[in-house]
């Protein structure tokens, strides 16, 4: 369980698992953007949609766990709390947009061999256009926010001596 001085094992495992998966997602998106039609892009991009769905599931589990531990968690302050809220919102919105795009295209969607929805005869252009307009933009914005999140964890130690990173590494 979480406690005022640090996060418990469940919170830490979810955090670091999601960090690794997000790093993979950012790498796959960057390889698609900057190294198209290469073996590197093929290697990373092949898992992008399935891992996106896994991240959506994990962020929902993590959010539920955070709510269940609400009064027990370390105090993060108003700005950090707002930052965490925005991170969660983005981690929900981005894969949701991808799912809407997949549904809108009408091709069906499977992840990890499990059919999420079946193919349909008609495309829903509005869903595809909405997701195309926002998924990538929000993804790169999330990367900037994650870099800010990491930076602030290190800056707190230097600026005011608070060991906020230790909360998520040692509990």
Coordinates of C-alpha atoms in Angstrom, one line a residue, residues 74-169:
X74 CA 2.6 11.3 -0.5
X75 CA 1.6 14.9 -0.7
X76 CA 2.5 16.2 -4.1
X77 CA 1.4 19.8 -3.9
X78 CA -1.1 21.6 -6.1
X79 CA 1.0 22.1 -9.3
X80 CA 2.4 18.5 -9.2
X81 CA -1.2 17.2 -8.6
X82 CA -2.4 19.2 -11.6
X83 CA 0.6 17.9 -13.7
X84 CA -0.3 14.3 -12.7
X85 CA -3.9 14.9 -13.6
X86 CA -2.9 16.2 -17.1
X87 CA -0.6 13.2 -17.6
X88 CA -3.4 10.7 -16.7
X89 CA -5.8 12.6 -19.0
X90 CA -3.4 12.4 -21.9
X91 CA -2.6 8.7 -21.3
X92 CA -6.3 8.0 -21.5
X93 CA -7.1 10.4 -24.4
X94 CA -4.3 9.3 -26.8
X95 CA -5.1 5.5 -27.0
X96 CA -8.8 6.3 -26.9
X97 CA -8.4 8.4 -30.0
X98 CA -6.5 5.6 -31.7
X99 CA -9.3 3.1 -30.9
X100 CA -11.9 5.6 -32.3
X101 CA -9.8 5.8 -35.5
X102 CA -9.5 2.1 -35.8
X103 CA -13.3 1.7 -35.2
X104 CA -14.0 4.5 -37.7
X105 CA -11.9 2.9 -40.4
X106 CA -14.2 -0.1 -40.2
X107 CA -11.4 -2.7 -40.6
X108 CA -11.8 -4.2 -37.2
X109 CA -9.2 -4.3 -34.5
X110 CA -7.4 -7.1 -32.6
X111 CA -4.7 -6.8 -29.9
X112 CA -2.6 -9.7 -28.6
X113 CA -4.8 -12.1 -30.7
X114 CA -8.1 -10.9 -29.1
X115 CA -10.6 -9.3 -31.3
X116 CA -11.7 -5.9 -29.8
X117 CA -14.2 -5.1 -32.5
X118 CA -15.1 -6.7 -35.8
X119 CA -14.8 -5.2 -39.3
X120 CA -17.7 -3.2 -40.6
X121 CA -18.8 -2.2 -44.2
X122 CA -18.7 1.5 -43.7
X123 CA -16.1 4.0 -42.6
X124 CA -17.0 6.7 -40.1
X125 CA -15.0 9.6 -41.5
X126 CA -15.6 12.0 -38.6
X127 CA -14.0 9.6 -36.1
X128 CA -11.0 9.0 -38.4
X129 CA -10.5 12.7 -39.0
X130 CA -10.8 13.5 -35.3
X131 CA -8.3 10.9 -34.3
X132 CA -5.9 11.8 -37.2
X133 CA -6.0 15.4 -36.1
X134 CA -5.2 14.8 -32.5
X135 CA -3.6 11.4 -31.8
X136 CA -0.1 12.3 -33.0
X137 CA -0.2 15.9 -31.7
X138 CA -1.2 14.8 -28.2
X139 CA 1.3 12.0 -28.3
X140 CA 4.2 14.4 -28.9
X141 CA 2.7 16.7 -26.3
X142 CA 2.7 13.8 -23.9
X143 CA 6.4 13.2 -24.6
X144 CA 7.1 16.9 -23.7
X145 CA 5.1 16.5 -20.5
X146 CA 6.9 13.3 -19.5
X147 CA 10.3 15.0 -20.0
X148 CA 9.0 17.8 -17.8
X149 CA 7.8 15.3 -15.2
X150 CA 11.2 13.6 -15.1
X151 CA 13.0 17.0 -15.0
X152 CA 10.9 18.1 -12.0
X153 CA 11.7 14.9 -10.1
X154 CA 15.4 15.8 -10.3
X155 CA 15.0 19.5 -9.8
X156 CA 13.1 19.1 -6.6
X157 CA 16.1 17.4 -5.1
X158 CA 18.4 20.2 -6.1
X159 CA 16.0 23.1 -5.4
X160 CA 14.5 22.2 -2.0
X161 CA 16.1 18.9 -1.0
X162 CA 12.8 16.9 -1.3
X163 CA 13.5 13.4 -2.5
X164 CA 10.5 12.9 -4.7
X165 CA 12.2 10.4 -6.9
X166 CA 12.9 8.2 -3.9
X167 CA 9.2 7.9 -3.3
X168 CA 8.8 6.1 -6.6
X169 CA 12.0 4.0 -6.4

